[in-house]
PDB file of C-alpha atoms in Angstrom:
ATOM      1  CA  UNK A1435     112.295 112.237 125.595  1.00  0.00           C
ATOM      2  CA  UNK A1436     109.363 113.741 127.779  1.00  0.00           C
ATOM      3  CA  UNK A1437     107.399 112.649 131.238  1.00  0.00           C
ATOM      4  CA  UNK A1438     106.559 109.425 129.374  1.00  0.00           C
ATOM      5  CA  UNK A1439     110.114 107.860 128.334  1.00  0.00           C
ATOM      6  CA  UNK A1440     113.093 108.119 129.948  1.00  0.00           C
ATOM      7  CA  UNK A1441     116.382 107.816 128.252  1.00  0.00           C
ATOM      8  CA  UNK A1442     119.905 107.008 129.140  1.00  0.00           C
ATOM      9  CA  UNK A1443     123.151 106.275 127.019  1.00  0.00           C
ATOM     10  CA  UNK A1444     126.059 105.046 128.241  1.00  0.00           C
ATOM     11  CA  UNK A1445     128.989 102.698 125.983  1.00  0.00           C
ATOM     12  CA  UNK A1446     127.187 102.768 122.813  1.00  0.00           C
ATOM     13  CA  UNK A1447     124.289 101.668 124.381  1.00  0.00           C
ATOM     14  CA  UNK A1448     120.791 103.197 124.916  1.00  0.00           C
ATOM     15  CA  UNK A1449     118.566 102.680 127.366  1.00  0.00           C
ATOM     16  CA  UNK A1450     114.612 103.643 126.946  1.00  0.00           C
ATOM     17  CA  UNK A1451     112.343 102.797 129.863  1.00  0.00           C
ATOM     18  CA  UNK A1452     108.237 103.359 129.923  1.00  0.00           C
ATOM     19  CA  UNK A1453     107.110 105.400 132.020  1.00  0.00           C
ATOM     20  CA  UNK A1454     103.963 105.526 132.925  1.00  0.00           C
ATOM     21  CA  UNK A1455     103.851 102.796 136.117  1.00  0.00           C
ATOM     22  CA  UNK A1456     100.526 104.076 136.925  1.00  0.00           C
ATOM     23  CA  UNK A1457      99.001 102.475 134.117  1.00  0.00           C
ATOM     24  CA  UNK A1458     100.767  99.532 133.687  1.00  0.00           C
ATOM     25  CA  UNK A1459     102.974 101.490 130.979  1.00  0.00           C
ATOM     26  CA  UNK A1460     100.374 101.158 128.907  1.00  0.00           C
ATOM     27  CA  UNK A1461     100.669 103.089 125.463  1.00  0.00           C
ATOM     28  CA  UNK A1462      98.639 106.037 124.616  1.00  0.00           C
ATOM     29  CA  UNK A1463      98.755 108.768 121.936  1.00  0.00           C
ATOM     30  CA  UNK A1464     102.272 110.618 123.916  1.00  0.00           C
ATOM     31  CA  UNK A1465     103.691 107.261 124.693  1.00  0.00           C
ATOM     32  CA  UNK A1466     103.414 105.977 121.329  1.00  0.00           C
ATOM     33  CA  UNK A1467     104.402 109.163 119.305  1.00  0.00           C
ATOM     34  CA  UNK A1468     107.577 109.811 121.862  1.00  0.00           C
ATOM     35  CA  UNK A1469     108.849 106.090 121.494  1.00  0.00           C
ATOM     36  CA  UNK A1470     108.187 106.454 117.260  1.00  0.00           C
ATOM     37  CA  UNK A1471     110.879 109.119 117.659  1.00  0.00           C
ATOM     38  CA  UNK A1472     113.759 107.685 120.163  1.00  0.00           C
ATOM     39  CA  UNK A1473     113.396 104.876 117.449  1.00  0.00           C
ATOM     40  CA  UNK A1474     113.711 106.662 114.262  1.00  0.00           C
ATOM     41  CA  UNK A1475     116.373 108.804 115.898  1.00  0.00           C
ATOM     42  CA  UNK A1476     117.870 105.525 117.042  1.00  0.00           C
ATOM     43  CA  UNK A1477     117.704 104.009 113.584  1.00  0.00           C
ATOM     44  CA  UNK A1478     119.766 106.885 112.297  1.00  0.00           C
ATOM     45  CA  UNK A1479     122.242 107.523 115.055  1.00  0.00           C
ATOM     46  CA  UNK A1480     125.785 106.244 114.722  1.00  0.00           C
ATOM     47  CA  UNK A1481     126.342 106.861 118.840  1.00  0.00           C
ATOM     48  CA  UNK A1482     124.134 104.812 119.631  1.00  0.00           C
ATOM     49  CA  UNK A1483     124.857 100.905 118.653  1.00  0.00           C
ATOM     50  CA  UNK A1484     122.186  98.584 120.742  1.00  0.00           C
ATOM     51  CA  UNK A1485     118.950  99.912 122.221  1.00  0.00           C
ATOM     52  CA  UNK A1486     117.281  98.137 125.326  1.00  0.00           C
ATOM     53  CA  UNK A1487     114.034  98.648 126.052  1.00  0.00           C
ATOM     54  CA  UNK A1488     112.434  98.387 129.295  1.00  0.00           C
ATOM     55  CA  UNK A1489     109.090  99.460 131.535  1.00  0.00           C
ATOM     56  CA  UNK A1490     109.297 101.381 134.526  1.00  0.00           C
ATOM     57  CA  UNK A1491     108.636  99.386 138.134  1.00  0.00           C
ATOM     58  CA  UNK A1492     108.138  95.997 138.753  1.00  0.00           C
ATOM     59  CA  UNK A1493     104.630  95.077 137.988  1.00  0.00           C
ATOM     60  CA  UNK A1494     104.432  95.937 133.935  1.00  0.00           C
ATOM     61  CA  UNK A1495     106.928  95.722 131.176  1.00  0.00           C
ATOM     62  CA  UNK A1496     103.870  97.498 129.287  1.00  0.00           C
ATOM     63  CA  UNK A1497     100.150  96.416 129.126  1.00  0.00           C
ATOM     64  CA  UNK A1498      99.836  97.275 125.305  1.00  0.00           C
ATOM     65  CA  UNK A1499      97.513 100.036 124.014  1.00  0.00           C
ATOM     66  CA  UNK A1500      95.453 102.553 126.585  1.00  0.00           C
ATOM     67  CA  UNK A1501      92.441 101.083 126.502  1.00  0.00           C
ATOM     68  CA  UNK A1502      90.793 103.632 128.291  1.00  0.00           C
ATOM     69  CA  UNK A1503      91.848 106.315 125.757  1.00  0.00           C
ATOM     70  CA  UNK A1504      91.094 104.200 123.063  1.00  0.00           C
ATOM     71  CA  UNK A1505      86.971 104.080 124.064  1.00  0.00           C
ATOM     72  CA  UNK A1506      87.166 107.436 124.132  1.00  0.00           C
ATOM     73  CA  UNK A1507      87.977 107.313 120.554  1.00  0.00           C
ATOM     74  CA  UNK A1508      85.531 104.625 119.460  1.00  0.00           C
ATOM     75  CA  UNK A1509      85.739 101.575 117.481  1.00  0.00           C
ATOM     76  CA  UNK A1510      87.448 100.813 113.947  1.00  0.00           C
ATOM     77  CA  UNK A1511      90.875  99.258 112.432  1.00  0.00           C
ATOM     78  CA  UNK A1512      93.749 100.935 113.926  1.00  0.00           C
ATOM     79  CA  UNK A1513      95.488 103.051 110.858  1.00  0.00           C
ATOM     80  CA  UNK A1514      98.555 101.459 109.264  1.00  0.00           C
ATOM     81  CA  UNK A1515     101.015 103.555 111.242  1.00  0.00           C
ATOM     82  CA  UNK A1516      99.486 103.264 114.364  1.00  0.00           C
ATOM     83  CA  UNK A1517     102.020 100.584 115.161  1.00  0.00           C
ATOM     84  CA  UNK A1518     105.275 102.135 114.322  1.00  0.00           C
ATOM     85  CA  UNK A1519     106.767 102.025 116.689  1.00  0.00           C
ATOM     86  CA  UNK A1520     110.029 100.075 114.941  1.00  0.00           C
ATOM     87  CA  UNK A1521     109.510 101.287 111.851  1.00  0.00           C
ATOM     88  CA  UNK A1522     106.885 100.903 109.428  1.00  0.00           C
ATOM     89  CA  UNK A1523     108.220  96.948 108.561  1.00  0.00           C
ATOM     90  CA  UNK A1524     108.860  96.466 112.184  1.00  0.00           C
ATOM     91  CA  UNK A1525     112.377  96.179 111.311  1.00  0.00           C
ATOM     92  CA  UNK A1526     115.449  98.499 112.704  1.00  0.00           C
ATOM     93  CA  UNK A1527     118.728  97.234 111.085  1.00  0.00           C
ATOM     94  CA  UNK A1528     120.387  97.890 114.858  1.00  0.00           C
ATOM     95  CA  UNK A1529     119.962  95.720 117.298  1.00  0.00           C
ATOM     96  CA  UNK A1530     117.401  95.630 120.021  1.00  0.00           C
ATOM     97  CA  UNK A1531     117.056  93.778 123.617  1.00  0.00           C
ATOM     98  CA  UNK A1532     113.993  93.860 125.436  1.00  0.00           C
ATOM     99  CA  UNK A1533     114.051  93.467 128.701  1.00  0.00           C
ATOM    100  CA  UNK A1534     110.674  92.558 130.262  1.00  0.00           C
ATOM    101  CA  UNK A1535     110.440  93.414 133.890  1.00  0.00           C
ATOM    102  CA  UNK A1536     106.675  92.560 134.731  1.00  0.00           C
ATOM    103  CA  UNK A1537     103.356  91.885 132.204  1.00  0.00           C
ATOM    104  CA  UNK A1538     103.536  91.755 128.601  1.00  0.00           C
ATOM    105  CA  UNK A1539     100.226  92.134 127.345  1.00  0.00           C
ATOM    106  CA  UNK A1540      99.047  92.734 124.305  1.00  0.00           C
ATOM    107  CA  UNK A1541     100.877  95.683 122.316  1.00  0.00           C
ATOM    108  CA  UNK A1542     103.253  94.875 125.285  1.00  0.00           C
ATOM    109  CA  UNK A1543     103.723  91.440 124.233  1.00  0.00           C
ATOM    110  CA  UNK A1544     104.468  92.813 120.470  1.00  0.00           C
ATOM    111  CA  UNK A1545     106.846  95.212 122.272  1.00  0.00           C
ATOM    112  CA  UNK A1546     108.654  92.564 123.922  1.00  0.00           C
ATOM    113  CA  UNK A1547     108.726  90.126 120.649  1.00  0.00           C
ATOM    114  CA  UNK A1548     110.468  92.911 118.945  1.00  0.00           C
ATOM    115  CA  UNK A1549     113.733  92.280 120.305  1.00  0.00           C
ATOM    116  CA  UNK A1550     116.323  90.720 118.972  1.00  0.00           C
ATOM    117  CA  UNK A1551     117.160  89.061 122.513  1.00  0.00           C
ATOM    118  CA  UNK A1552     114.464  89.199 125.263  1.00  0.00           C
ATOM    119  CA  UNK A1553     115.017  88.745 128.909  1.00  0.00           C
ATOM    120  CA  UNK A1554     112.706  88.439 131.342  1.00  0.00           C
ATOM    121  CA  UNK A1555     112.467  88.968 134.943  1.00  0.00           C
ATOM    122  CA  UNK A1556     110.933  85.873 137.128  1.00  0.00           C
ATOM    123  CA  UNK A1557     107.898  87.537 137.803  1.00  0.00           C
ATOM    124  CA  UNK A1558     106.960  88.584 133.833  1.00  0.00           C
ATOM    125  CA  UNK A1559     104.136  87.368 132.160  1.00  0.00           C
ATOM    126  CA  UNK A1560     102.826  87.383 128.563  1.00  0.00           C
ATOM    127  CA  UNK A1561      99.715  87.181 127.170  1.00  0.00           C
ATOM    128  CA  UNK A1562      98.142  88.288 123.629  1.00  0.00           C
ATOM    129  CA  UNK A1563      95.099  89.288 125.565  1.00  0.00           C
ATOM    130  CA  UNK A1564      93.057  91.159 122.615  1.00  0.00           C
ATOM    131  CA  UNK A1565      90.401  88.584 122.420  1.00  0.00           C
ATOM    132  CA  UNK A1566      89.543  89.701 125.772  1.00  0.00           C
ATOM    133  CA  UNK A1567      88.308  92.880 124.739  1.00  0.00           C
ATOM    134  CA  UNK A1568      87.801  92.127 120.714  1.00  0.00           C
ATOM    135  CA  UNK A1569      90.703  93.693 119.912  1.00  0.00           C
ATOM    136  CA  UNK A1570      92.988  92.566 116.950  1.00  0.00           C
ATOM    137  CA  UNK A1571      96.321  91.183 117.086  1.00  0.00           C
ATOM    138  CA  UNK A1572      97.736  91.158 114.039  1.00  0.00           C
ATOM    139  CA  UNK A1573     101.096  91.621 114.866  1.00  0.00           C
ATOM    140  CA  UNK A1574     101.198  88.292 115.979  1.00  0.00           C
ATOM    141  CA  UNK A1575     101.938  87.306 112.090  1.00  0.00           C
ATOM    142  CA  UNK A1576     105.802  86.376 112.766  1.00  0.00           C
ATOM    143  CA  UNK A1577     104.779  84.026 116.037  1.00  0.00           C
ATOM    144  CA  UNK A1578     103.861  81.489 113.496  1.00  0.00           C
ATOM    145  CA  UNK A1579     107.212  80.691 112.554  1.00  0.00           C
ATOM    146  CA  UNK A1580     108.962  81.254 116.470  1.00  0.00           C
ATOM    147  CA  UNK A1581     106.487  79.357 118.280  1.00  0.00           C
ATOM    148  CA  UNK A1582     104.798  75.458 117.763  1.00  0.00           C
ATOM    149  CA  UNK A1583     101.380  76.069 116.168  1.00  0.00           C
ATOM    150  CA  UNK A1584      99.710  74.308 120.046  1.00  0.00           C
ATOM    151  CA  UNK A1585     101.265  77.154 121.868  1.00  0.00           C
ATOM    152  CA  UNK A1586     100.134  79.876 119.332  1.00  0.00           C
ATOM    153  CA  UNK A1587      96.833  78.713 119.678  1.00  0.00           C
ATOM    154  CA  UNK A1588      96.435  78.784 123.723  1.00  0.00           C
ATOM    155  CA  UNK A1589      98.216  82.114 123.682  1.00  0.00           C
ATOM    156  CA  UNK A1590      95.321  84.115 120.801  1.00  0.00           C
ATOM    157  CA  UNK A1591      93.027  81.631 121.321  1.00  0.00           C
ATOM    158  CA  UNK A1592      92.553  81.899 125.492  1.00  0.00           C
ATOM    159  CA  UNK A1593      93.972  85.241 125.915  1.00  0.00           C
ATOM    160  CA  UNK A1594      95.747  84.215 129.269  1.00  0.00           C
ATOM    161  CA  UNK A1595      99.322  84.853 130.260  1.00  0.00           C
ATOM    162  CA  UNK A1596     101.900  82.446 130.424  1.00  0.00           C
ATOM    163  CA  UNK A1597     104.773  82.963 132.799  1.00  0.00           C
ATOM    164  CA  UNK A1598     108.014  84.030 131.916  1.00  0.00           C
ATOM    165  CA  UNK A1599     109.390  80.346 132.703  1.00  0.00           C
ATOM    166  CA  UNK A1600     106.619  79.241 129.776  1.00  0.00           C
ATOM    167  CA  UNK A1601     108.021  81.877 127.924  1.00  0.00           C
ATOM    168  CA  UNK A1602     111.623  81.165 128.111  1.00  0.00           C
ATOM    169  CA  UNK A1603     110.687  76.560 127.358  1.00  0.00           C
ATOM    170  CA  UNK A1604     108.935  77.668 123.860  1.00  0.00           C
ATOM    171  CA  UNK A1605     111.940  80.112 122.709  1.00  0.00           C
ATOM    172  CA  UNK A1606     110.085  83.374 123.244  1.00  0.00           C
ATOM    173  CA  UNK A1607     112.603  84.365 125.778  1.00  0.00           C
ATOM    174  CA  UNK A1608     116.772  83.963 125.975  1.00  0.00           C
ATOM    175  CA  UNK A1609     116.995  84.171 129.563  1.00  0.00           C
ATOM    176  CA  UNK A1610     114.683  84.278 132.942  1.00  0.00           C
ATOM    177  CA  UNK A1611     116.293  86.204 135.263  1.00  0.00           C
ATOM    178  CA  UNK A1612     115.477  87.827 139.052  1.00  0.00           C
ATOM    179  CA  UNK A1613     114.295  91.365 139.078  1.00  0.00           C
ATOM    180  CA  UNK A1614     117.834  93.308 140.075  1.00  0.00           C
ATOM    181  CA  UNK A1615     119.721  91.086 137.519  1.00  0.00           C
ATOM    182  CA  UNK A1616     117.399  92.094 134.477  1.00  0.00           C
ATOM    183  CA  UNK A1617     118.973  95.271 133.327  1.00  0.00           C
ATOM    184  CA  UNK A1618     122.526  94.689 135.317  1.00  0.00           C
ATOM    185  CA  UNK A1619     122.329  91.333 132.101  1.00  0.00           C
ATOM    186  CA  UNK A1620     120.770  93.653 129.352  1.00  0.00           C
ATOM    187  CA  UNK A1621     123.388  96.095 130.594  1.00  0.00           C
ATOM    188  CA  UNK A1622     126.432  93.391 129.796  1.00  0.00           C
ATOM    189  CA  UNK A1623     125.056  92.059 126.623  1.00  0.00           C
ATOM    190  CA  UNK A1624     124.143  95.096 124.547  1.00  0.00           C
ATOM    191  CA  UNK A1625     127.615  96.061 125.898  1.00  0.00           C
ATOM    192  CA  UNK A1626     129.339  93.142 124.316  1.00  0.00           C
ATOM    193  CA  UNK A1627     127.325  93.840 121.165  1.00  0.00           C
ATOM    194  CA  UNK A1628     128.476  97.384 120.595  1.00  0.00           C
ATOM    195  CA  UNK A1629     131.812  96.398 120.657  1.00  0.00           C
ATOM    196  CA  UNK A1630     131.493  93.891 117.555  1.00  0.00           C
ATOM    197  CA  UNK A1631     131.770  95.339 114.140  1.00  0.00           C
ATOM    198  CA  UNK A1632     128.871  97.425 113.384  1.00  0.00           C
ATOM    199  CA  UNK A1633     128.516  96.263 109.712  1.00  0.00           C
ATOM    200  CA  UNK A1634     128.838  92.524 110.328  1.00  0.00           C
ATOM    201  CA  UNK A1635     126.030  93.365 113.081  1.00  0.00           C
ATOM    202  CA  UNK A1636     123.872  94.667 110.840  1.00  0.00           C
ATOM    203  CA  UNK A1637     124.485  91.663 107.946  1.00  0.00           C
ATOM    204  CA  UNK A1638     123.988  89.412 110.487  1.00  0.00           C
ATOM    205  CA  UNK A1639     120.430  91.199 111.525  1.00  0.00           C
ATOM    206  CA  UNK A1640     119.343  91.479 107.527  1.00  0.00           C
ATOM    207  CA  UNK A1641     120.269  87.363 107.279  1.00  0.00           C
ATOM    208  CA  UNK A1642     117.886  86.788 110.233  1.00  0.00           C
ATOM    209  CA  UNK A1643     115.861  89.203 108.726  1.00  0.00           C
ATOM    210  CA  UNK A1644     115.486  86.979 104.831  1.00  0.00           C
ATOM    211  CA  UNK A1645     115.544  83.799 106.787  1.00  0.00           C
ATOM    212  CA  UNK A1646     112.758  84.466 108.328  1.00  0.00           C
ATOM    213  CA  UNK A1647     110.533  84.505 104.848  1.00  0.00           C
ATOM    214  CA  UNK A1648     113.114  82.755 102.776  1.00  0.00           C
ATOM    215  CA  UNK A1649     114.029  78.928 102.104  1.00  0.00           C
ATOM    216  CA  UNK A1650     117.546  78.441 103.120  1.00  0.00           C
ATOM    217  CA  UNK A1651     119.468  78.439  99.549  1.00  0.00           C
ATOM    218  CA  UNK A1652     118.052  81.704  98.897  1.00  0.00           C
ATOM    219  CA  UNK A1653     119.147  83.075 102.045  1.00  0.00           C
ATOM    220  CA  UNK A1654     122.500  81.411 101.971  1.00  0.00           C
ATOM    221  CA  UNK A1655     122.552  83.450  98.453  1.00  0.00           C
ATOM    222  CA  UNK A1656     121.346  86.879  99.727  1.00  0.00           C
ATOM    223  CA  UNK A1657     123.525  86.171 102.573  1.00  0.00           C
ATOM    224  CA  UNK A1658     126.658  86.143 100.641  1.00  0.00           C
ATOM    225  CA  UNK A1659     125.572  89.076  98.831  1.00  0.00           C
ATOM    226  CA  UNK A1660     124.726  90.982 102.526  1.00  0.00           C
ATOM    227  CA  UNK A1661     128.274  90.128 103.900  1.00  0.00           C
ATOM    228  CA  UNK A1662     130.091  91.003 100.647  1.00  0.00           C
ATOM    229  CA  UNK A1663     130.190  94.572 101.982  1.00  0.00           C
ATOM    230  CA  UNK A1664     131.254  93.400 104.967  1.00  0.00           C
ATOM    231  CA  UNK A1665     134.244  91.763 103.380  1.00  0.00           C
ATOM    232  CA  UNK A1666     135.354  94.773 101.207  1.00  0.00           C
ATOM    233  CA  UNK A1667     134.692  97.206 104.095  1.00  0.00           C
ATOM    234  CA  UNK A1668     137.716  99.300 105.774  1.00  0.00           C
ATOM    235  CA  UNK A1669     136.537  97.790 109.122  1.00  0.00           C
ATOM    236  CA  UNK A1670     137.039  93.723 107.607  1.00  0.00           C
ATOM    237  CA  UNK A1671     140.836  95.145 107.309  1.00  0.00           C
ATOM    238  CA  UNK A1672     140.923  96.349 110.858  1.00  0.00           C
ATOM    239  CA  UNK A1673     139.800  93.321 112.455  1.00  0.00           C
ATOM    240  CA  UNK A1674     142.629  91.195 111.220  1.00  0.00           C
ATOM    241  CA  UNK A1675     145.102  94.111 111.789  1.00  0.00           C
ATOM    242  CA  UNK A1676     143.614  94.915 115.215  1.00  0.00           C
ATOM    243  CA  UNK A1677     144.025  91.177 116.048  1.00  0.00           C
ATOM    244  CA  UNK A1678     147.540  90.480 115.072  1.00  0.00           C
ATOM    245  CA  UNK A1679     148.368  93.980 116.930  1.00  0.00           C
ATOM    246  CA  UNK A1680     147.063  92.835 119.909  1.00  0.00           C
ATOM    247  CA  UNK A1681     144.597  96.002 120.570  1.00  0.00           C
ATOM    248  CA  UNK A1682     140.924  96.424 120.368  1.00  0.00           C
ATOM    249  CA  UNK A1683     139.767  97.044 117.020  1.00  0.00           C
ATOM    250  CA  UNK A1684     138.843 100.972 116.077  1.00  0.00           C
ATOM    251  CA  UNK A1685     135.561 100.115 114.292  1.00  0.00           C
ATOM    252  CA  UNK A1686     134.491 103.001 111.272  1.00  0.00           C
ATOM    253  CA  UNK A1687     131.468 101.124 110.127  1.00  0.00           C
ATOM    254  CA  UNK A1688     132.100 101.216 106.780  1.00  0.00           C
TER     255      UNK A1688
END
């Protein structure tokens, strides 16, 4: 993966850590381009069933773009791939836990909002700190559905963190947990993930996905079109067959 990410797979499950402590694992130009790829490859690799991401040390989960490489680089609109990181949707139809071990902020915050499930040490903060520094932030678009329009507003409209205990009372966060028990928890979940059925996984993620910017009787209807291939897959017969075996099902995903 390079000096910048570090990798590890173990169970299905892959682990990508930031790595750049020294600047708050901030994202520059290597950071950004390395984590594009883990994620594409990610996206297309049937090892691999759950990704957690993570930052290296204990003071930043990642303090969004490298500001002091962007001045070099001068002002303007950031080009339309320049976050794409998940894809160019911000959408990966596997899974992903993010597990904040220090400051969100910024592109850090997005980072951390990607996940599916987010945990959060006790010392993490967040913050959407780009009015700071007249920066742009929007990739805050899907906040305005997970969070009460009040909180929205302190978070663009002060740029100042809230605490990971803030975090966790508005729903931006599953769990608060100490430092050693963040990824030791990511670890367990993302492990109980990979062993469900891969395609019902996936459904399930592409529901969430339509609910999100679609009234509830046309997701109900797109759902029962999503899990219709769940039903006639070869995997819906093992589960039943598996269970009345008394064995762990042998998933195929498909």
């Amino acid at each position: 993966m390079g000096s910048v990410l570090k990798s590890e797979s173990r169970d299905g499950v892959l682990l990508l850590t930031l790595d750049r402590p020294e600047a708050r694992n901030a994202v520059n130009a290597e950071l950004r381009a390395a984590l594009s790829a883990a994620m594409r490859e990610f996206a297309a690799d049937d090892r691999h069933r759950v990704v957690i991401v993570t930052g290296a040390g204990d003071k930043a989960f990642c303090a969004g773009a490298d500001l002091k490489e962007l001045a070099g680089r001068g002002t303007g609109q950031p080009p339309p791939d320049y976050f794409a990181e998940f894809g160019p949707d911000d959408f990966i139809e596997k899974p992903v836990i993010t597990a904040v071990n220090g400051a969100a902020y910024a592109g850090g915050f997005r980072l951390a909002q990607f996940g599916d499930i987010c945990l959060a040490a006790e010392s993490a903060s967040f913050a959407i700190s780009e009015a700071k520094w007249s920066r742009g932030a929007p990739w805050a678009a899907p906040l305005t559905r997970m969070l009460p329009r009040r909180v929205l507003a302190e978070l663009l409209l002060t740029a100042q963190p809230i605490s990971a205990r803030r975090a966790y009372e508005v729903g931006l966060v599953n769990e608060v947990l100490p430092q050693a028990e963040l990824l030791p928890r990511a670890w367990a979940i993302a492990e109980t993930i990979a062993k469900n059925a891969p395609l019902s996984v996936r459904a399930s993620k592409w529901l969430m996905r339509v609910g999100a910017e679609a009234g509830v009787s046309a997701t109900a209807s797109i759902g029962a079109e999503l899990f219709r291939h769940v039903y006639d897959s070869e995997d819906a017969r093992e589960g039943p067959r598996a269970f009345r075996e008394g064995r762990r099902p042998e998933w195929k995903g498909r």
